[in-house]
Amino acid sequence: MKSFLAGFFGTIAAIVLLFIVFIIIIVSAIPREKPVTVKSNSVLKLSFNFDIPERSPKNPFEGFDGSGAAKPVGLKEIMESIEKAKSDDNIKGIYLDMSIISPGFATVEEIRNALLDFKKSGKFVVSYGEIYSQKAYYLATAADKIYLNPNGLIEFKGLSAQIMFFKGLLDKLEVEAQIFKHGKFKSAVEPFFLDKMSEANRQQVTTYINSLWDHVLNGIQQTRGIAVADLERMAGNLTIQNAGDCVEHKFADDTLYYDQVVDRLKELVKLDKKKELTFIALNRYVKTPAKKFKTALVKNKIAVIICQGSIESGEGDESTIGSEGTAKAIREARTDSAVKAIVLRVNSPGGSALASDVIWREVVLTRQVKPVVVSMGDVAASGGYYIACAADRIFAQPNT
């Protein structure tokens, strides 16, 4: 018996030891944060080929998948970096590495406005890409100069919406969907019981698509000097077919290869062509020191609560809105005498009606005590709007 117990506890001890060693190996494999310094005459390089969360993940294991890929940079940190670069004497300008970009139009709008503000400092913004998607091009129009690969293309064909319907498949499988909906504009479930768009859904989709497109056209007109009527005509006729068309119709300033763009940047920085131009990537620049405020000493505070992702019951995480976690955060802000107002940053397509109702109730209670203001990002649909509707004020981007 003694030998059995000795062997049993020895095995348990070995397993625990192996687990500790495994954790140590994982932790040691995570790259240590090194102080980042910006060299003189540097150019801040921005590219947005990743989904942009509202703020950078706090989880140190986020993005650690063995691929070496850097964790995504949040919108908050992007905006702070562009603002910081305005007064950074070592940053001479911004280079936009453009192609297909992932964020939604409202996020793009925030970044575009920040770039327009950055230019007021007298520093340059230059964009280059081989192929610009429409969304990437809209962002690029904030630049002083837009360059395109000689064999590249700028997509410019207008906006559209496509919906896939499953009713025919379900009928063949003899599956009947149980639908719960209220109101003729609640269209998310239409693909399961219709074989085409309802007139109500067609009306609302057409309305917001046209609104988005009008805003894009007006933005391009303001920065590129191309009349809205001409833009509409060229999109409708698919006028932009190649790089030459882009330059001819003022969509791009010139067609260049990457090395030629670097030479143009060297001229702007006043650097000898024989010397190497210094770029600093966004995911490194966010780590540079910034002005810090001693928030603990501030008596009057505004709490910012991020509501990002689908709405679910439970605590939630970086990519979901948990009813318990969010409700707790709102309650804590409500009972904190130092917090004078609350901003809910909503970027959500909705989710659980029950979870949304739990959060909505906390907003209702909080509004009776102190102001609650909602700021909307790319989307605030269904439950995303539900949790926002009880606020004192709601602010959205023109393309939310």
Short mmCIF file of C-alpha atoms in Angstrom, two decimals:
data_model
loop_
_atom_site.label_atom_id
_atom_site.label_comp_id
_atom_site.label_asym_id
_atom_site.label_seq_id
_atom_site.Cartn_x
_atom_site.Cartn_y
_atom_site.Cartn_z
CA MET A 1 0.00 0.00 0.00
CA LYS A 2 2.80 2.38 0.91
CA SER A 3 4.56 1.71 -2.39
CA PHE A 4 1.28 2.37 -4.25
CA LEU A 5 0.73 5.70 -2.49
CA ALA A 6 4.35 6.68 -3.05
CA GLY A 7 4.01 5.89 -6.75
CA PHE A 8 0.65 7.70 -6.99
CA PHE A 9 1.85 10.91 -5.33
CA GLY A 10 5.11 10.71 -7.27
CA THR A 11 3.14 10.62 -10.53
CA ILE A 12 1.00 13.59 -9.43
CA ALA A 13 4.14 15.54 -8.49
CA ALA A 14 5.70 14.76 -11.87
CA ILE A 15 2.57 15.96 -13.71
CA VAL A 16 2.49 19.20 -11.70
CA LEU A 17 6.21 19.74 -12.34
CA LEU A 18 5.76 19.16 -16.08
CA PHE A 19 2.85 21.61 -16.13
CA ILE A 20 4.95 24.28 -14.38
CA VAL A 21 7.81 23.71 -16.83
CA PHE A 22 5.35 23.99 -19.74
CA ILE A 23 4.02 27.33 -18.43
CA ILE A 24 7.58 28.62 -17.96
CA ILE A 25 8.44 27.67 -21.56
CA ILE A 26 5.30 29.39 -22.90
CA VAL A 27 5.92 32.57 -20.90
CA SER A 28 9.61 32.68 -21.86
CA ALA A 29 8.64 32.29 -25.53
CA ILE A 30 6.59 35.50 -25.42
CA PRO A 31 8.78 38.32 -26.77
CA ARG A 32 9.79 40.75 -24.04
CA GLU A 33 8.79 44.34 -24.55
CA LYS A 34 11.85 46.40 -25.37
CA PRO A 35 11.93 50.17 -25.10
CA VAL A 36 11.18 51.71 -28.50
CA THR A 37 13.01 54.84 -29.57
CA VAL A 38 12.26 56.84 -32.69
CA LYS A 39 15.22 57.82 -34.85
CA SER A 40 15.42 61.30 -36.29
CA ASN A 41 13.88 61.84 -39.75
CA SER A 42 11.61 58.82 -39.36
CA VAL A 43 8.40 58.16 -41.27
CA LEU A 44 5.45 56.54 -39.47
CA LYS A 45 4.20 53.61 -41.56
CA LEU A 46 0.52 52.77 -41.30
CA SER A 47 -1.18 49.72 -42.79
CA PHE A 48 -4.59 48.38 -41.84
CA ASN A 49 -4.82 44.87 -43.25
CA PHE A 50 -6.23 43.58 -39.96
CA ASP A 51 -9.49 43.87 -38.05
CA ILE A 52 -9.25 46.92 -35.82
CA PRO A 53 -10.78 46.47 -32.35
CA GLU A 54 -11.91 49.49 -30.34
CA ARG A 55 -8.79 49.16 -28.20
CA SER A 56 -5.73 46.93 -28.21
CA PRO A 57 -6.20 43.58 -26.43
CA LYS A 58 -5.01 43.53 -22.82
CA ASN A 59 -4.47 39.77 -22.85
CA PRO A 60 -0.69 39.18 -23.20
CA PHE A 61 -1.41 35.88 -25.01
CA GLU A 62 -3.59 37.63 -27.63
CA GLY A 63 -2.10 37.09 -31.06
CA PHE A 64 0.40 34.54 -29.74
CA ASP A 65 -0.25 31.59 -32.01
CA GLY A 66 3.26 30.59 -32.96
CA SER A 67 3.07 32.45 -36.26
CA GLY A 68 4.95 35.47 -34.96
CA ALA A 69 2.09 37.74 -36.01
CA ALA A 70 1.76 40.90 -33.96
CA LYS A 71 -1.40 41.45 -31.97
CA PRO A 72 -3.86 43.93 -33.54
CA VAL A 73 -3.65 47.60 -32.68
CA GLY A 74 -6.88 49.14 -31.40
CA LEU A 75 -8.59 52.24 -32.79
CA LYS A 76 -7.90 54.11 -29.56
CA GLU A 77 -4.16 53.46 -29.87
CA ILE A 78 -4.14 54.31 -33.58
CA MET A 79 -5.77 57.67 -32.91
CA GLU A 80 -3.37 58.37 -30.04
CA SER A 81 -0.37 57.46 -32.22
CA ILE A 82 -1.39 59.81 -35.03
CA GLU A 83 -1.98 62.59 -32.51
CA LYS A 84 1.37 61.88 -30.84
CA ALA A 85 3.16 61.94 -34.20
CA LYS A 86 1.96 65.50 -34.83
CA SER A 87 4.24 66.89 -32.14
CA ASP A 88 7.00 64.26 -32.39
CA ASP A 89 10.01 66.05 -33.88
CA ASN A 90 11.48 62.74 -35.01
CA ILE A 91 8.43 61.92 -37.15
CA LYS A 92 8.53 63.86 -40.42
CA GLY A 93 5.41 62.39 -41.98
CA ILE A 94 3.14 59.40 -42.45
CA TYR A 95 3.33 56.72 -45.14
CA LEU A 96 0.09 54.83 -45.85
CA ASP A 97 0.70 51.29 -47.09
CA MET A 98 -2.65 50.77 -48.78
CA SER A 99 -4.35 47.80 -50.38
CA ILE A 100 -7.41 45.97 -49.12
CA ILE A 101 -8.31 47.04 -45.60
CA SER A 102 -10.43 45.24 -43.04
CA PRO A 103 -12.08 47.83 -40.75
CA GLY A 104 -15.59 49.18 -41.29
CA PHE A 105 -16.41 52.56 -42.77
CA ALA A 106 -16.92 54.31 -39.43
CA THR A 107 -13.50 53.18 -38.21
CA VAL A 108 -11.99 54.31 -41.52
CA GLU A 109 -13.71 57.66 -41.04
CA GLU A 110 -12.13 58.12 -37.60
CA ILE A 111 -8.65 57.38 -38.98
CA ARG A 112 -9.20 59.53 -42.06
CA ASN A 113 -10.23 62.51 -39.94
CA ALA A 114 -7.17 62.00 -37.74
CA LEU A 115 -4.93 62.05 -40.83
CA LEU A 116 -6.55 65.25 -42.09
CA ASP A 117 -5.93 66.80 -38.69
CA PHE A 118 -2.34 65.50 -38.71
CA LYS A 119 -1.65 67.41 -41.94
CA LYS A 120 -2.44 70.67 -40.16
CA SER A 121 0.91 70.23 -38.38
CA GLY A 122 2.63 70.84 -41.72
CA LYS A 123 3.85 67.26 -41.99
CA PHE A 124 3.14 65.13 -45.06
CA VAL A 125 0.92 62.12 -45.63
CA VAL A 126 1.75 59.94 -48.65
CA SER A 127 -0.17 56.86 -49.80
CA TYR A 128 1.01 54.00 -52.01
CA GLY A 129 -0.57 50.75 -53.08
CA GLU A 130 -0.66 48.16 -55.81
CA ILE A 131 -4.43 47.66 -55.65
CA TYR A 132 -6.75 49.96 -53.71
CA SER A 133 -10.14 48.67 -52.63
CA GLN A 134 -12.84 51.37 -52.54
CA LYS A 135 -12.60 51.60 -48.76
CA ALA A 136 -8.81 51.78 -48.88
CA TYR A 137 -9.00 54.49 -51.52
CA TYR A 138 -11.42 56.54 -49.42
CA LEU A 139 -8.91 56.43 -46.56
CA ALA A 140 -6.06 57.24 -48.94
CA THR A 141 -7.80 60.42 -50.11
CA ALA A 142 -6.71 62.01 -46.82
CA ALA A 143 -3.13 61.93 -48.16
CA ASP A 144 -1.29 64.79 -49.84
CA LYS A 145 -0.20 62.44 -52.61
CA ILE A 146 -1.64 59.14 -53.82
CA TYR A 147 0.73 56.88 -55.76
CA LEU A 148 -0.18 53.70 -57.60
CA ASN A 149 1.87 50.84 -59.03
CA PRO A 150 2.13 51.23 -62.86
CA ASN A 151 0.23 47.96 -63.25
CA GLY A 152 -2.04 48.55 -60.29
CA LEU A 153 -5.69 49.54 -60.02
CA ILE A 154 -8.07 51.56 -57.89
CA GLU A 155 -11.45 49.88 -57.43
CA PHE A 156 -14.26 52.36 -58.06
CA LYS A 157 -17.63 50.86 -58.90
CA GLY A 158 -20.07 51.99 -56.22
CA LEU A 159 -21.50 50.09 -53.26
CA SER A 160 -23.87 47.14 -53.24
CA ALA A 161 -25.38 44.66 -50.80
CA GLN A 162 -25.91 40.96 -51.44
CA ILE A 163 -28.00 38.58 -49.34
CA MET A 164 -28.07 34.78 -49.60
CA PHE A 165 -31.43 33.06 -49.08
CA PHE A 166 -31.83 29.52 -47.75
CA LYS A 167 -35.58 28.91 -48.01
CA GLY A 168 -35.28 26.76 -51.14
CA LEU A 169 -32.68 24.53 -49.49
CA LEU A 170 -34.73 24.25 -46.30
CA ASP A 171 -37.84 23.32 -48.31
CA LYS A 172 -35.95 20.52 -50.07
CA LEU A 173 -34.69 19.25 -46.72
CA GLU A 174 -38.23 19.57 -45.31
CA VAL A 175 -36.93 21.82 -42.56
CA GLU A 176 -39.19 24.57 -41.25
CA ALA A 177 -37.56 27.51 -39.47
CA GLN A 178 -39.28 28.78 -36.33
CA ILE A 179 -39.20 32.56 -36.69
CA PHE A 180 -39.57 35.12 -33.92
CA LYS A 181 -39.56 38.70 -35.22
CA HIS A 182 -41.29 41.99 -34.65
CA GLY A 183 -41.73 44.78 -37.19
CA LYS A 184 -41.44 44.67 -40.96
CA PHE A 185 -37.89 46.06 -40.93
CA LYS A 186 -36.49 43.29 -38.71
CA SER A 187 -34.88 41.51 -41.64
CA ALA A 188 -32.09 39.35 -40.20
CA VAL A 189 -34.25 36.22 -40.35
CA GLU A 190 -35.64 36.78 -43.86
CA PRO A 191 -33.19 34.37 -45.56
CA PHE A 192 -34.82 31.50 -43.64
CA PHE A 193 -38.44 32.05 -44.75
CA LEU A 194 -38.25 34.17 -47.92
CA ASP A 195 -36.62 33.56 -51.29
CA LYS A 196 -36.00 37.25 -52.04
CA MET A 197 -35.70 40.56 -50.21
CA SER A 198 -38.89 42.04 -48.79
CA GLU A 199 -39.77 45.52 -50.02
CA ALA A 200 -39.18 46.88 -46.51
CA ASN A 201 -35.68 45.42 -46.36
CA ARG A 202 -34.88 46.55 -49.90
CA GLN A 203 -35.96 50.05 -48.89
CA GLN A 204 -33.78 50.21 -45.77
CA VAL A 205 -30.73 48.61 -47.40
CA THR A 206 -30.99 50.98 -50.38
CA THR A 207 -31.31 53.93 -48.01
CA TYR A 208 -28.20 53.21 -45.97
CA ILE A 209 -26.12 52.10 -48.97
CA ASN A 210 -26.94 55.37 -50.75
CA SER A 211 -26.17 57.31 -47.57
CA LEU A 212 -22.78 55.61 -47.23
CA TRP A 213 -21.94 56.18 -50.89
CA ASP A 214 -22.97 59.86 -50.82
CA HIS A 215 -20.70 60.42 -47.84
CA VAL A 216 -17.77 58.72 -49.57
CA LEU A 217 -18.28 60.78 -52.74
CA ASN A 218 -18.43 64.05 -50.82
CA GLY A 219 -15.27 63.15 -48.92
CA ILE A 220 -13.39 62.37 -52.14
CA GLN A 221 -14.62 65.60 -53.71
CA GLN A 222 -13.32 67.67 -50.79
CA THR A 223 -9.80 66.23 -50.85
CA ARG A 224 -9.29 65.30 -54.52
CA GLY A 225 -11.28 68.08 -56.17
CA ILE A 226 -13.35 65.74 -58.36
CA ALA A 227 -17.00 66.74 -58.68
CA VAL A 228 -19.56 64.35 -57.17
CA ALA A 229 -21.43 64.16 -60.48
CA ASP A 230 -18.23 63.09 -62.24
CA LEU A 231 -17.51 60.49 -59.56
CA GLU A 232 -21.01 59.04 -59.90
CA ARG A 233 -20.69 58.91 -63.67
CA MET A 234 -17.29 57.18 -63.56
CA ALA A 235 -18.50 54.62 -61.01
CA GLY A 236 -21.61 53.89 -63.06
CA ASN A 237 -19.67 53.54 -66.31
CA LEU A 238 -16.74 51.64 -64.74
CA THR A 239 -14.44 54.29 -66.21
CA ILE A 240 -11.48 53.38 -63.99
CA GLN A 241 -10.03 50.29 -65.66
CA ASN A 242 -6.25 50.67 -65.27
CA ALA A 243 -3.50 52.75 -63.69
CA GLY A 244 -3.49 55.20 -66.60
CA ASP A 245 -7.19 55.93 -66.05
CA CYS A 246 -6.49 56.61 -62.37
CA VAL A 247 -3.95 59.33 -63.17
CA GLU A 248 -5.96 60.76 -66.07
CA HIS A 249 -9.05 61.23 -63.92
CA LYS A 250 -7.10 62.54 -60.88
CA PHE A 251 -7.69 59.50 -58.70
CA ALA A 252 -3.90 59.10 -58.35
CA ASP A 253 -1.09 61.65 -58.64
CA ASP A 254 1.40 59.36 -60.36
CA THR A 255 2.23 55.73 -61.13
CA LEU A 256 5.41 54.62 -59.38
CA TYR A 257 7.16 51.51 -58.17
CA TYR A 258 7.84 51.14 -54.46
CA ASP A 259 11.51 52.15 -54.73
CA GLN A 260 10.47 55.32 -56.55
CA VAL A 261 7.98 56.13 -53.80
CA VAL A 262 10.76 55.71 -51.24
CA ASP A 263 12.84 58.20 -53.24
CA ARG A 264 9.95 60.69 -53.13
CA LEU A 265 9.73 60.22 -49.37
CA LYS A 266 13.46 60.84 -49.04
CA GLU A 267 12.99 64.13 -50.86
CA LEU A 268 10.24 65.14 -48.44
CA VAL A 269 12.44 64.21 -45.47
CA LYS A 270 15.39 65.96 -47.17
CA LEU A 271 17.45 62.81 -47.00
CA ASP A 272 20.21 61.91 -49.45
CA LYS A 273 18.99 59.24 -51.88
CA LYS A 274 21.99 57.08 -51.04
CA LYS A 275 20.97 56.88 -47.39
CA GLU A 276 18.36 54.50 -46.04
CA LEU A 277 14.98 55.89 -45.08
CA THR A 278 13.82 54.98 -41.57
CA PHE A 279 10.27 53.69 -41.22
CA ILE A 280 8.68 52.95 -37.87
CA ALA A 281 5.68 50.62 -37.97
CA LEU A 282 2.49 51.41 -36.09
CA ASN A 283 2.77 48.39 -33.77
CA ARG A 284 6.17 49.70 -32.64
CA TYR A 285 5.27 53.37 -32.47
CA VAL A 286 2.40 52.69 -30.06
CA LYS A 287 5.05 51.51 -27.57
CA THR A 288 6.92 54.82 -27.57
CA PRO A 289 6.49 56.93 -24.44
CA ALA A 290 3.58 59.33 -24.41
CA LYS A 291 2.48 62.02 -22.00
CA LYS A 292 0.96 60.35 -18.95
CA PHE A 293 -1.67 61.79 -16.67
CA LYS A 294 -1.99 60.96 -12.99
CA THR A 295 -5.62 59.89 -13.16
CA ALA A 296 -5.63 58.85 -9.50
CA LEU A 297 -5.34 62.53 -8.55
CA VAL A 298 -8.18 63.65 -10.80
CA LYS A 299 -11.38 64.25 -8.84
CA ASN A 300 -13.77 64.41 -11.78
CA LYS A 301 -13.63 61.53 -14.25
CA ILE A 302 -15.52 60.25 -17.27
CA ALA A 303 -15.79 56.47 -17.48
CA VAL A 304 -15.49 54.95 -20.95
CA ILE A 305 -16.98 51.47 -21.23
CA ILE A 306 -16.26 49.54 -24.43
CA CYS A 307 -19.17 47.46 -25.76
CA GLN A 308 -17.70 45.56 -28.71
CA GLY A 309 -18.84 42.37 -30.41
CA SER A 310 -21.90 40.16 -30.11
CA ILE A 311 -24.00 40.42 -26.96
CA GLU A 312 -24.07 37.31 -24.77
CA SER A 313 -24.87 36.27 -21.23
CA GLY A 314 -21.92 35.98 -18.86
CA GLU A 315 -18.76 37.95 -18.26
CA GLY A 316 -17.75 38.45 -21.91
CA ASP A 317 -14.24 39.05 -23.22
CA GLU A 318 -12.29 41.28 -25.61
CA SER A 319 -14.47 40.29 -28.57
CA THR A 320 -17.90 39.86 -26.95
CA ILE A 321 -20.21 41.93 -24.76
CA GLY A 322 -21.08 39.92 -21.65
CA SER A 323 -24.23 41.05 -19.84
CA GLU A 324 -22.75 40.32 -16.39
CA GLY A 325 -19.40 41.97 -17.04
CA THR A 326 -20.87 45.03 -18.75
CA ALA A 327 -23.65 45.48 -16.19
CA LYS A 328 -21.07 45.29 -13.40
CA ALA A 329 -18.88 47.90 -15.10
CA ILE A 330 -21.84 50.27 -15.49
CA ARG A 331 -22.87 49.75 -11.84
CA GLU A 332 -19.35 50.45 -10.59
CA ALA A 333 -19.19 53.64 -12.63
CA ARG A 334 -22.63 54.65 -11.34
CA THR A 335 -21.66 54.26 -7.69
CA ASP A 336 -18.21 55.87 -8.07
CA SER A 337 -18.56 59.47 -6.88
CA ALA A 338 -15.49 60.51 -8.88
CA VAL A 339 -17.16 59.45 -12.14
CA LYS A 340 -19.32 62.34 -13.32
CA ALA A 341 -20.48 60.83 -16.63
CA ILE A 342 -20.29 57.61 -18.61
CA VAL A 343 -19.54 57.06 -22.28
CA LEU A 344 -20.63 53.74 -23.78
CA ARG A 345 -18.67 53.01 -26.95
CA VAL A 346 -20.96 50.66 -28.89
CA ASN A 347 -19.77 48.58 -31.83
CA SER A 348 -22.10 45.61 -31.94
CA PRO A 349 -24.38 43.75 -34.37
CA GLY A 350 -26.55 42.61 -31.45
CA GLY A 351 -27.09 39.17 -29.98
CA SER A 352 -29.07 37.85 -27.04
CA ALA A 353 -32.25 39.83 -26.30
CA LEU A 354 -32.07 38.78 -22.64
CA ALA A 355 -28.45 39.87 -22.27
CA SER A 356 -29.23 43.16 -24.03
CA ASP A 357 -32.12 43.78 -21.64
CA VAL A 358 -29.87 43.24 -18.61
CA ILE A 359 -27.45 45.90 -19.89
CA TRP A 360 -30.30 48.24 -20.91
CA ARG A 361 -31.66 48.14 -17.35
CA GLU A 362 -28.32 49.26 -15.92
CA VAL A 363 -28.22 52.16 -18.39
CA VAL A 364 -31.74 53.19 -17.32
CA LEU A 365 -30.77 53.16 -13.63
CA THR A 366 -27.51 55.00 -14.26
CA ARG A 367 -29.16 57.74 -16.31
CA GLN A 368 -31.17 58.67 -13.21
CA VAL A 369 -27.92 59.40 -11.36
CA LYS A 370 -25.49 60.80 -13.93
CA PRO A 371 -25.29 61.45 -17.69
CA VAL A 372 -24.85 58.50 -20.04
CA VAL A 373 -23.67 59.20 -23.58
CA VAL A 374 -23.32 56.64 -26.37
CA SER A 375 -20.68 56.82 -29.10
CA MET A 376 -21.28 54.40 -31.98
CA GLY A 377 -18.62 52.75 -34.12
CA ASP A 378 -19.03 50.66 -37.27
CA VAL A 379 -22.34 49.11 -36.29
CA ALA A 380 -25.03 49.38 -33.62
CA ALA A 381 -27.74 46.97 -34.75
CA SER A 382 -30.52 45.12 -32.97
CA GLY A 383 -29.30 44.56 -29.40
CA GLY A 384 -26.45 46.98 -30.12
CA TYR A 385 -29.01 49.75 -30.47
CA TYR A 386 -31.14 48.38 -27.64
CA ILE A 387 -28.37 48.87 -25.06
CA ALA A 388 -27.80 52.38 -26.43
CA CYS A 389 -31.36 53.68 -26.64
CA ALA A 390 -31.73 54.52 -22.93
CA ALA A 391 -28.77 56.94 -22.95
CA ASP A 392 -29.15 60.71 -22.63
CA ARG A 393 -27.46 61.32 -25.97
CA ILE A 394 -26.42 59.10 -28.88
CA PHE A 395 -23.68 60.07 -31.33
CA ALA A 396 -22.83 58.14 -34.49
CA GLN A 397 -20.52 58.59 -37.45
CA PRO A 398 -22.17 59.53 -40.76
CA ASN A 399 -21.33 56.00 -41.89
CA THR A 400 -22.16 54.01 -38.73
#
